[in-house]
PDB file of C-alpha atoms in Angstrom:
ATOM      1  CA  UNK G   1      50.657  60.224-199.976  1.00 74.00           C
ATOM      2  CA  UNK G   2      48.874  57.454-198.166  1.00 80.00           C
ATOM      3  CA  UNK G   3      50.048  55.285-194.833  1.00 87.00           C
ATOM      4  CA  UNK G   4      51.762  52.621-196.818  1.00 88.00           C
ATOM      5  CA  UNK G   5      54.135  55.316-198.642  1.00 88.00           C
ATOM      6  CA  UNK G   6      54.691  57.519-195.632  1.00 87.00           C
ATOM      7  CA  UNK G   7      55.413  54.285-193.590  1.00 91.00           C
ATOM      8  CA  UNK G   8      57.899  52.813-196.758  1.00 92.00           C
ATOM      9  CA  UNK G   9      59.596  56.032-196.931  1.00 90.00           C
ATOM     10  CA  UNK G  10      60.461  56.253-192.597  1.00 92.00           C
ATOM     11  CA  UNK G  11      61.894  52.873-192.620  1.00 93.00           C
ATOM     12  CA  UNK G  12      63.547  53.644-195.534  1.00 92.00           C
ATOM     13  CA  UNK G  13      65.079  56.489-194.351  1.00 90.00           C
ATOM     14  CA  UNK G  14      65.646  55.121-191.008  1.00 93.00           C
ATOM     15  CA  UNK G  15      67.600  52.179-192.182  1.00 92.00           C
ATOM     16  CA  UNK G  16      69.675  53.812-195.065  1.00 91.00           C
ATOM     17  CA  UNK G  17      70.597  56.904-193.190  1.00 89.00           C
ATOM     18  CA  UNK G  18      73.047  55.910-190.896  1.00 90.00           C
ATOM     19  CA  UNK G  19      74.140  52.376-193.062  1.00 92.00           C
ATOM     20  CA  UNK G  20      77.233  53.005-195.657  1.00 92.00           C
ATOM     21  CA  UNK G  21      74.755  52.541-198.493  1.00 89.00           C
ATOM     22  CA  UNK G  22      73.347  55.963-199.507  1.00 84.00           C
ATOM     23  CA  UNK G  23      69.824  57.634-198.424  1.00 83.00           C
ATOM     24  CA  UNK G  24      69.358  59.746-201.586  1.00 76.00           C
ATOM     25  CA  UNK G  25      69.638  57.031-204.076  1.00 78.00           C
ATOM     26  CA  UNK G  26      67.411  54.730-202.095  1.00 84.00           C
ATOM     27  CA  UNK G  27      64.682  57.807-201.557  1.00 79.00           C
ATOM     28  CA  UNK G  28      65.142  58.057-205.374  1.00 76.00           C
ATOM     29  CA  UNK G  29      65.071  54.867-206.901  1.00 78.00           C
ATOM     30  CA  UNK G  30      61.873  53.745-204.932  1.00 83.00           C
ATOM     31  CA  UNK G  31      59.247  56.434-205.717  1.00 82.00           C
ATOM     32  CA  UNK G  32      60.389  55.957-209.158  1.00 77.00           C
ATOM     33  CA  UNK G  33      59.899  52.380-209.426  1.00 79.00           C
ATOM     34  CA  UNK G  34      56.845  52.605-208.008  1.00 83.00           C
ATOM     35  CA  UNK G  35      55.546  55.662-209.512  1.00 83.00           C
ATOM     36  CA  UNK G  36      54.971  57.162-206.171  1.00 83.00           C
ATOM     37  CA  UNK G  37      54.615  60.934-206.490  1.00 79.00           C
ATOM     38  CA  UNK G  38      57.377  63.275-204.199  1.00 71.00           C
ATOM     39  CA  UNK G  39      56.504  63.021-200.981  1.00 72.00           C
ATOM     40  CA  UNK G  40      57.124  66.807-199.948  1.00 69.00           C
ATOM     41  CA  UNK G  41      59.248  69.155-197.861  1.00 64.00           C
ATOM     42  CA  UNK G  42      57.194  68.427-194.866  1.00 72.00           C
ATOM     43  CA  UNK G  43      57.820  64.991-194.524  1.00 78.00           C
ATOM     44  CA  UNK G  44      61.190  65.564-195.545  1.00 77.00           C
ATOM     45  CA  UNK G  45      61.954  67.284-192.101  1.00 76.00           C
ATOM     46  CA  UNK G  46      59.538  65.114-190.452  1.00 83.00           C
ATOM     47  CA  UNK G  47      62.280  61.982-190.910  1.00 86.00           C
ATOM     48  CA  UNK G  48      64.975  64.005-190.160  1.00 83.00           C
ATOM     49  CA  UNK G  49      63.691  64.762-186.802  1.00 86.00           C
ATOM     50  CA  UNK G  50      62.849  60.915-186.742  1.00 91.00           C
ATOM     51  CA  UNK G  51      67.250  60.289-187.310  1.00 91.00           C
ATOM     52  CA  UNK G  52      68.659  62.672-185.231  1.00 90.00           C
ATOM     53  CA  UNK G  53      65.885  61.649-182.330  1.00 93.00           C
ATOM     54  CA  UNK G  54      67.461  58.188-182.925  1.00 95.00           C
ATOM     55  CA  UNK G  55      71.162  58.877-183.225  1.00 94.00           C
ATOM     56  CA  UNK G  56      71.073  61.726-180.082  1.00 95.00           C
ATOM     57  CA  UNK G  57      69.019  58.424-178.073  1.00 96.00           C
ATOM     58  CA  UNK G  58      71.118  56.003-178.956  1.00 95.00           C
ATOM     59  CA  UNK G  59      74.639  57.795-177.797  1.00 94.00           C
ATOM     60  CA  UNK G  60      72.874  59.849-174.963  1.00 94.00           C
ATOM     61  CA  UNK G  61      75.294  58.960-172.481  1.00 94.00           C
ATOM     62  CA  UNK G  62      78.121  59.782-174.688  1.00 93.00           C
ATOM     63  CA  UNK G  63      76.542  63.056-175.203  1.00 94.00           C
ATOM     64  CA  UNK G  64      75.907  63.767-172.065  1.00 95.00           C
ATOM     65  CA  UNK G  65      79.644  63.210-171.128  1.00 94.00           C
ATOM     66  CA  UNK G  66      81.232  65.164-174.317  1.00 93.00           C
ATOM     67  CA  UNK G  67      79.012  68.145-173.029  1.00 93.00           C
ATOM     68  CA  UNK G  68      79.678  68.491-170.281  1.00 93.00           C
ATOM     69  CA  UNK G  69      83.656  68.393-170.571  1.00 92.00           C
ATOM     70  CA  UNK G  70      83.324  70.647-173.329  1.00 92.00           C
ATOM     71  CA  UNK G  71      81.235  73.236-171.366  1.00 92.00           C
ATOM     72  CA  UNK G  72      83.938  72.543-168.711  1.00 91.00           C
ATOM     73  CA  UNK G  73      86.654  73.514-171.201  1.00 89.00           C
ATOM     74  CA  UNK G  74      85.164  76.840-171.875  1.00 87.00           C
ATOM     75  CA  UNK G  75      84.723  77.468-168.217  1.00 87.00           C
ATOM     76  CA  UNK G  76      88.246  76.475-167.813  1.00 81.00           C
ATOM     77  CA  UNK G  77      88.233  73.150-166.136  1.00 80.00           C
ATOM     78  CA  UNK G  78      90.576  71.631-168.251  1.00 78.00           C
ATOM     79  CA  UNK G  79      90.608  69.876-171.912  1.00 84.00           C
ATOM     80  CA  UNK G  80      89.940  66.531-171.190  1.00 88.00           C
ATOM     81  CA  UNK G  81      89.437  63.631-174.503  1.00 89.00           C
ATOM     82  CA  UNK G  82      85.183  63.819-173.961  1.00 91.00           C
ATOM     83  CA  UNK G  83      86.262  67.463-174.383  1.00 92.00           C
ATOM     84  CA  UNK G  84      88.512  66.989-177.174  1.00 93.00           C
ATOM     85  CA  UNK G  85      86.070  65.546-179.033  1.00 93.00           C
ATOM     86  CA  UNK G  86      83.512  67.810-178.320  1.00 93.00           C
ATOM     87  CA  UNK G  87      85.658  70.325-180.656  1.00 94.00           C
ATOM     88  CA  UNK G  88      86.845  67.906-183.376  1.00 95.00           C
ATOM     89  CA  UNK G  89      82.710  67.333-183.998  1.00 94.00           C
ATOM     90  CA  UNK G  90      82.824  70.852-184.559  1.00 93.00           C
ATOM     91  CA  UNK G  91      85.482  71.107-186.674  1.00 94.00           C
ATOM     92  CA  UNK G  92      84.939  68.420-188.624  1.00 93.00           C
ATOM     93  CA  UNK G  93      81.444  69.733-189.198  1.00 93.00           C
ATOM     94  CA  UNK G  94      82.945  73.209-190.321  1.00 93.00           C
ATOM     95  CA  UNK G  95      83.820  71.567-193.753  1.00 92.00           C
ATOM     96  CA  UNK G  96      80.353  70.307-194.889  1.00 89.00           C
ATOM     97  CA  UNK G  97      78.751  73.247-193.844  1.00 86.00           C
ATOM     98  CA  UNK G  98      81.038  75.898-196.025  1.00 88.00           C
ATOM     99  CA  UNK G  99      80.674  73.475-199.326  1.00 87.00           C
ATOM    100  CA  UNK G 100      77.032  73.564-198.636  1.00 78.00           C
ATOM    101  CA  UNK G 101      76.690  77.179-198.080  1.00 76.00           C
ATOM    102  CA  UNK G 102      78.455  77.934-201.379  1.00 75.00           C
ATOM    103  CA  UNK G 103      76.529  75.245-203.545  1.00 69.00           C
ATOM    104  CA  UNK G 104      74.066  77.500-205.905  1.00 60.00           C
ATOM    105  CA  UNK G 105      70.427  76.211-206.124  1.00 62.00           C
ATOM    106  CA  UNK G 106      71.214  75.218-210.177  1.00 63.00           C
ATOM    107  CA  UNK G 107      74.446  72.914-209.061  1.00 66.00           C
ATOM    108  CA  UNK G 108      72.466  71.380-206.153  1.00 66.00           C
ATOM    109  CA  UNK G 109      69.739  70.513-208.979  1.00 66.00           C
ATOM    110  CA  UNK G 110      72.455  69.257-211.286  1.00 67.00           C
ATOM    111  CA  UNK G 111      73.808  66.905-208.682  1.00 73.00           C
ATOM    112  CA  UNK G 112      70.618  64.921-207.982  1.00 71.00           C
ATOM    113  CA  UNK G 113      70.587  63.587-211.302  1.00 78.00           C
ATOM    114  CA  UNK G 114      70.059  60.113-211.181  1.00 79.00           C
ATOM    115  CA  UNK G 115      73.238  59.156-213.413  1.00 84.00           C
ATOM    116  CA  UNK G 116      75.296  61.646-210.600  1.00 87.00           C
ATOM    117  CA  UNK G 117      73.533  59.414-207.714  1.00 87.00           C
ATOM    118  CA  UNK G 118      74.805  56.006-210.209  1.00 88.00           C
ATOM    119  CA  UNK G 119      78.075  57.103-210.803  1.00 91.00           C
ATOM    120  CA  UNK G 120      78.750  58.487-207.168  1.00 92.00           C
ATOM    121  CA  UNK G 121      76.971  54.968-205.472  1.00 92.00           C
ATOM    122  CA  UNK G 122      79.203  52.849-207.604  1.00 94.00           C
ATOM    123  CA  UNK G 123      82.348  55.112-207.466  1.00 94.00           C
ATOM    124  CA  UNK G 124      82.649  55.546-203.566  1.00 93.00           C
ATOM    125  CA  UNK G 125      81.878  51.786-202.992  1.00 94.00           C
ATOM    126  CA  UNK G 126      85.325  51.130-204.380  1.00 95.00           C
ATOM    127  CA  UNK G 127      86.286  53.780-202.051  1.00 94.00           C
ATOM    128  CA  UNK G 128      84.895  52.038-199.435  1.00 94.00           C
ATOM    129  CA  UNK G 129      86.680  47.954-200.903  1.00 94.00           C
ATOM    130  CA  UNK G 130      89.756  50.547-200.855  1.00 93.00           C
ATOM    131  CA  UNK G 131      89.873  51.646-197.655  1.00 92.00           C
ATOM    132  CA  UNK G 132      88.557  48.146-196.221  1.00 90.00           C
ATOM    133  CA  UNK G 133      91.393  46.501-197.780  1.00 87.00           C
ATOM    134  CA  UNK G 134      94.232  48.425-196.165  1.00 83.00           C
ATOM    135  CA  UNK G 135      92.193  49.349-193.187  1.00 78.00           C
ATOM    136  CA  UNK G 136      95.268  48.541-190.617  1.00 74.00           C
ATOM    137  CA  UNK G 137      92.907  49.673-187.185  1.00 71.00           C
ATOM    138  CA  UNK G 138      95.370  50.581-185.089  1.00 78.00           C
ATOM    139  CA  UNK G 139      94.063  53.398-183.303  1.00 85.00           C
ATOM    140  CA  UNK G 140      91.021  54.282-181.287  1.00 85.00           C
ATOM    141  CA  UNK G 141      91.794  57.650-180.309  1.00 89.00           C
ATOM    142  CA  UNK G 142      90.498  60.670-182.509  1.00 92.00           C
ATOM    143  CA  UNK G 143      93.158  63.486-183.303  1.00 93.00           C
ATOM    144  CA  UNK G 144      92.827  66.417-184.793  1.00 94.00           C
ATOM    145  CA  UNK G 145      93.850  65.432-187.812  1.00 94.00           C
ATOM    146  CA  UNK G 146      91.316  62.748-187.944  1.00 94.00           C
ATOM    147  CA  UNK G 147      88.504  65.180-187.481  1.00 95.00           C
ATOM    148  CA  UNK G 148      90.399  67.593-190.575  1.00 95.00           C
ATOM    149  CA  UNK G 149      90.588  65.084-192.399  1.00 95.00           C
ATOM    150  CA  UNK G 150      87.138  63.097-192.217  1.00 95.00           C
ATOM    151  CA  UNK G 151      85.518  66.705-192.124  1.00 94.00           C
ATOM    152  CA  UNK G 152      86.854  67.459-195.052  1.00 95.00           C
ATOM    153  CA  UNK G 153      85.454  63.864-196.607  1.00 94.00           C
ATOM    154  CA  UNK G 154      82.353  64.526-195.188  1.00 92.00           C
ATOM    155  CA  UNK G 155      81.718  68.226-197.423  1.00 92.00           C
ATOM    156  CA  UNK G 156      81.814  65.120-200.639  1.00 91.00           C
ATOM    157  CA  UNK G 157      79.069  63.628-199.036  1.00 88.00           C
ATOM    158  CA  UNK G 158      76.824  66.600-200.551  1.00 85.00           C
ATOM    159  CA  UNK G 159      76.889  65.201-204.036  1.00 87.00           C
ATOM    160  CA  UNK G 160      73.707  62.361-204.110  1.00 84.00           C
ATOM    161  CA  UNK G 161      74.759  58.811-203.659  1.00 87.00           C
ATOM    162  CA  UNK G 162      77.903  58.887-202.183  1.00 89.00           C
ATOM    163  CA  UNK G 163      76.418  58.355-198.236  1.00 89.00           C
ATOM    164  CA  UNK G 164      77.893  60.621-195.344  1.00 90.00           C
ATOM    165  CA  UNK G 165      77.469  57.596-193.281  1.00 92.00           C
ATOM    166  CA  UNK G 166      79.926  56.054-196.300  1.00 92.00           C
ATOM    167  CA  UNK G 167      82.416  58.304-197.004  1.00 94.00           C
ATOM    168  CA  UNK G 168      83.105  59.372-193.281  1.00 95.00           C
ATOM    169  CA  UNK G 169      83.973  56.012-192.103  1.00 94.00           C
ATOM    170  CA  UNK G 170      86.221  55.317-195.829  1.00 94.00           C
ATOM    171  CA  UNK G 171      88.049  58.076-194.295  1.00 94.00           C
ATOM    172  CA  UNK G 172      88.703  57.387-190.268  1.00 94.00           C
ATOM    173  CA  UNK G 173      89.263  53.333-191.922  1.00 93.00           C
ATOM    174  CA  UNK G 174      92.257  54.719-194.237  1.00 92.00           C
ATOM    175  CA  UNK G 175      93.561  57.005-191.350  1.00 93.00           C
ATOM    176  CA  UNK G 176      93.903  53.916-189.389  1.00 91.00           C
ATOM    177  CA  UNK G 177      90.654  54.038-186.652  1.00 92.00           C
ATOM    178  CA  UNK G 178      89.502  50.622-186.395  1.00 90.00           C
ATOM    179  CA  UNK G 179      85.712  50.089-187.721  1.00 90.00           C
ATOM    180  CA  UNK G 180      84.333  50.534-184.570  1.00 90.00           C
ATOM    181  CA  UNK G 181      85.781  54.356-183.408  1.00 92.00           C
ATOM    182  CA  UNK G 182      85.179  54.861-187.513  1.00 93.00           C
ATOM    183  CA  UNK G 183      81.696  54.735-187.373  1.00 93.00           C
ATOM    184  CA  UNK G 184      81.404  55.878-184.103  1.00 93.00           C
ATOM    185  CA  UNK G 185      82.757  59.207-184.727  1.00 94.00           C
ATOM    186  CA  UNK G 186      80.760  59.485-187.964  1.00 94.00           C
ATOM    187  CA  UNK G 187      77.472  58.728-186.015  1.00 93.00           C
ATOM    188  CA  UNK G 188      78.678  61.761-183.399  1.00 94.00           C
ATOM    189  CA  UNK G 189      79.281  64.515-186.801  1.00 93.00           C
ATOM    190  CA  UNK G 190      75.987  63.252-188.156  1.00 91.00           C
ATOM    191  CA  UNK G 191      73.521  65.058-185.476  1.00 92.00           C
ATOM    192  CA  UNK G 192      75.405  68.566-186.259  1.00 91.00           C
ATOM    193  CA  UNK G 193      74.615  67.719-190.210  1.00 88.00           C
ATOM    194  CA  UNK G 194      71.430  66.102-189.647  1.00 85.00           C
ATOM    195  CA  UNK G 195      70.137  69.071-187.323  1.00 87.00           C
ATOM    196  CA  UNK G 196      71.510  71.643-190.145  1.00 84.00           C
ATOM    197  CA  UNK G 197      69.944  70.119-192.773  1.00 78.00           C
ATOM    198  CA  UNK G 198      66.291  69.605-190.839  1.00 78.00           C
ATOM    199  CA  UNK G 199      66.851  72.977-189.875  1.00 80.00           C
ATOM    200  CA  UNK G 200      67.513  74.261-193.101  1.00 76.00           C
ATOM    201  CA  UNK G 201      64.171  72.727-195.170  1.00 74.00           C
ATOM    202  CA  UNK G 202      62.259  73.448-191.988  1.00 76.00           C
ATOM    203  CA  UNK G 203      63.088  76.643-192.244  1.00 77.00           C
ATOM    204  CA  UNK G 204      62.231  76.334-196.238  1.00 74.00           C
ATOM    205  CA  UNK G 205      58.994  74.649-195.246  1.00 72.00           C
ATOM    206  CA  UNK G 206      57.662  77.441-192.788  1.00 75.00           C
ATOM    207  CA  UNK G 207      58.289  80.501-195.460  1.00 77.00           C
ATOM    208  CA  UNK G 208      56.684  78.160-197.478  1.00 74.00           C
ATOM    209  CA  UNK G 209      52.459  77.624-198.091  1.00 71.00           C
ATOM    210  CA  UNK G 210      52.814  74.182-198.719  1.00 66.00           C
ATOM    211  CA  UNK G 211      50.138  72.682-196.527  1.00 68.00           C
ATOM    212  CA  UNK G 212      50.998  69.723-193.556  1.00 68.00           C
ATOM    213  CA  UNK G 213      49.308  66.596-192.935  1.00 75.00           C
ATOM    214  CA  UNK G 214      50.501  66.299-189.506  1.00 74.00           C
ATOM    215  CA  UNK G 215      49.187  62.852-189.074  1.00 80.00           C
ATOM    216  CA  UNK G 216      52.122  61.748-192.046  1.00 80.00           C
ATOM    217  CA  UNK G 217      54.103  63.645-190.922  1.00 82.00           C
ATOM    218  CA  UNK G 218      53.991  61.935-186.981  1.00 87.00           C
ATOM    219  CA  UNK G 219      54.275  58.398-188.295  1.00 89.00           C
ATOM    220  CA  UNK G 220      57.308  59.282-190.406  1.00 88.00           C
ATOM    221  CA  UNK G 221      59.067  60.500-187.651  1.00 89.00           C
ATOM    222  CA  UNK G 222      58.343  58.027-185.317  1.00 94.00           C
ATOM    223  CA  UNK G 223      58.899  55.299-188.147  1.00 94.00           C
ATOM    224  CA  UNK G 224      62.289  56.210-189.186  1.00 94.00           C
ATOM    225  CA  UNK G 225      63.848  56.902-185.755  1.00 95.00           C
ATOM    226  CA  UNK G 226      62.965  53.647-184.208  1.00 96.00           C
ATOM    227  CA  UNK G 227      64.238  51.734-187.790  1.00 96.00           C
ATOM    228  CA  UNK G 228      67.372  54.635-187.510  1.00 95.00           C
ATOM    229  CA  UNK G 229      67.843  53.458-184.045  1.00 96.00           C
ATOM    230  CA  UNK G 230      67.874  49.962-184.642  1.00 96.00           C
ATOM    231  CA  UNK G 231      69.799  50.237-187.777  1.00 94.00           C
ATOM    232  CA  UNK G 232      72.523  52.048-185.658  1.00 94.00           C
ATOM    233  CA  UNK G 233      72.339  49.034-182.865  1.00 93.00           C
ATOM    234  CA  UNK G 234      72.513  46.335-185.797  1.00 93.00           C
ATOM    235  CA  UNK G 235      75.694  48.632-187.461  1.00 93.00           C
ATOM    236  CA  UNK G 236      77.674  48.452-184.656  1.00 91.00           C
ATOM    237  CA  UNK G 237      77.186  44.904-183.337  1.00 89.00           C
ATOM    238  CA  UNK G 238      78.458  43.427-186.781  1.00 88.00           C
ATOM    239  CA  UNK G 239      80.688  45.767-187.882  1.00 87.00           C
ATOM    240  CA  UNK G 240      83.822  43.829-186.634  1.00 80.00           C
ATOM    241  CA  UNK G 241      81.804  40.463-187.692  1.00 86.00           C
ATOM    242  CA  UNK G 242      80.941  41.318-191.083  1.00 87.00           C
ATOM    243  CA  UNK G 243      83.007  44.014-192.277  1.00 87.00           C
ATOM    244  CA  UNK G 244      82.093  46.523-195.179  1.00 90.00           C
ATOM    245  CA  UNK G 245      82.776  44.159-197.941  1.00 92.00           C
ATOM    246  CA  UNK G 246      78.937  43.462-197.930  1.00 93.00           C
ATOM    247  CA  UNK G 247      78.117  47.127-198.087  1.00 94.00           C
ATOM    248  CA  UNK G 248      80.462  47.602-201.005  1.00 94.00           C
ATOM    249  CA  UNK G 249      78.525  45.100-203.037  1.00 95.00           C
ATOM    250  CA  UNK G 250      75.445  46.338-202.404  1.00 94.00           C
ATOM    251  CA  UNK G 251      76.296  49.719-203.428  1.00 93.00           C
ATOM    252  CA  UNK G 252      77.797  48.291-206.382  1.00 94.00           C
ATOM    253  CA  UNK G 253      74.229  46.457-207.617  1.00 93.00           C
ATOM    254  CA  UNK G 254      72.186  49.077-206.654  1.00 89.00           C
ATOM    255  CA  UNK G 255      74.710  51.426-208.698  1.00 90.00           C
ATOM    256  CA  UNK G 256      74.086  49.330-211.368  1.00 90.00           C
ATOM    257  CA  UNK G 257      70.032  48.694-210.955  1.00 87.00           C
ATOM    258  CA  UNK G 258      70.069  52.937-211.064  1.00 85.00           C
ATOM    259  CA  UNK G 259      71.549  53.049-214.330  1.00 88.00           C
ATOM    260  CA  UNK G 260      69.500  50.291-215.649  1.00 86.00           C
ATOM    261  CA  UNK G 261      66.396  52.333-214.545  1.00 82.00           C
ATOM    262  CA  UNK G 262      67.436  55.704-215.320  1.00 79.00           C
ATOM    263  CA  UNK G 263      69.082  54.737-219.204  1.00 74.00           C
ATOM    264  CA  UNK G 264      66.598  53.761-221.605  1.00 65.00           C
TER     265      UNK G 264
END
């Protein structure tokens, strides 16, 4: 790996992470066109801890609110909607977290096949058209069965290509959130699933003796939370102007690009 990859794969990361579009198949499909070898476990955790820096930033006064009502709850000082949806985070990160658990190493393989990442990119951006079509936004308040519900949409977003980002706000859109409180709450259940998931190959990468280029791994964290933070900024401030329609066509081309690459 050299500067220019590690600093194409950060931004890359950082932009597709938290955008309805899919990570995976983006973190796929550009090694492979550029015959770019993997680029490792290490940096792997390096640009998570670059997106969940940006997403725990970006909503730190949120956070700071939801925490402390739910620490009040447990102590007893009432259940209060910060509170409220301190536990429906939780819960609706219980779901994801039980599917992953129980995926074997040979059907985790099996899923990042590049015609799985296709099918799944091109399959959930009707999905998405779906759910933006009869999206009435009517409510801003999360309920319990919201956080079920999107929870249990979220555990999907383990097969390659469909984007968590995607599928949880497909969900709160056709349980009648508007865009806005969508998103939102899918931003808030990403840092439980993005801190797992560092967690996780971090773990994998210290009972590992893969060597680390620290220097790599530095600039992709750095790279991909500032473009993850901006990307979340950007997300939010046109989300009302622009809706998902141009997400869903996106998804569908680069659905289609995939399976141009990937069937000869």
């Amino acid at each position: 790996m050299d500067i220019f990859q590690a600093l194409a794969l950060a931004v890359l990361q950082g932009l597709t992470e938290f955008l309805p579009i899919s990570s995976s198949a983006h973190l796929i499909l550009l090694p492979v066109l550029l015959g770019w070898e993997d680029q490792g476990l290490a940096f792997d955790v390096a640009v998570h801890v670059g997106t969940l820096t940006a997403v725990v930033v970006y909503y730190r006064k949120d956070l700071a609110k939801i925490m402390s009502a739910w620490l009040g709850s447990l102590m007893g000082k009432g259940f209060t909607d910060d509170a409220q949806l301190a536990w429906y985070v939780g819960l609706g990160t219980i779901p994801v977290g039980l599917v992953g658990i129980g995926l074997s190493d040979a059907m985790q393989e099996a899923l990042r096949s590049p015609l799985v990442i296709a099918g799944a990119t091109i399959i959930f951006a009707l999905l998405l058209w779906w759910a933006e079509k009869r999206a009435k936004e009517q409510r801003t308040k999360i309920t319990l069965v919201d956080a079920i519900m999107v929870g249990l949409f979220q555990a999907i977003a383990l097969i390659p290509g469909t984007s968590r980002s995607g599928i949880t706000i497909t969900a709160g859109l056709l349980l009648g959130l508007t865009r806005e409180n969508a998103a939102k709450f899918s931003f808030l259940l990403s840092i439980p699933v993005i801190a797992l998931a560092g967690s996780l190959k971090a773990l994998e990468l210290y009972q590992s003796d893969v060597a680390v280029s620290w220097d790599f791994m530095s600039i992709g964290a750095v790279a991909s939370a500032v473009v993850a933070y901006l990307s979340i900024s950007w997300f939010l401030r046109l989300l009302n102007k622009i809706g998902m329609m141009p997400f869903v066509w996106y998804r569908l081309v680069l659905g289609v690009i995939l399976i141009a690459v990937f069937i000869r």
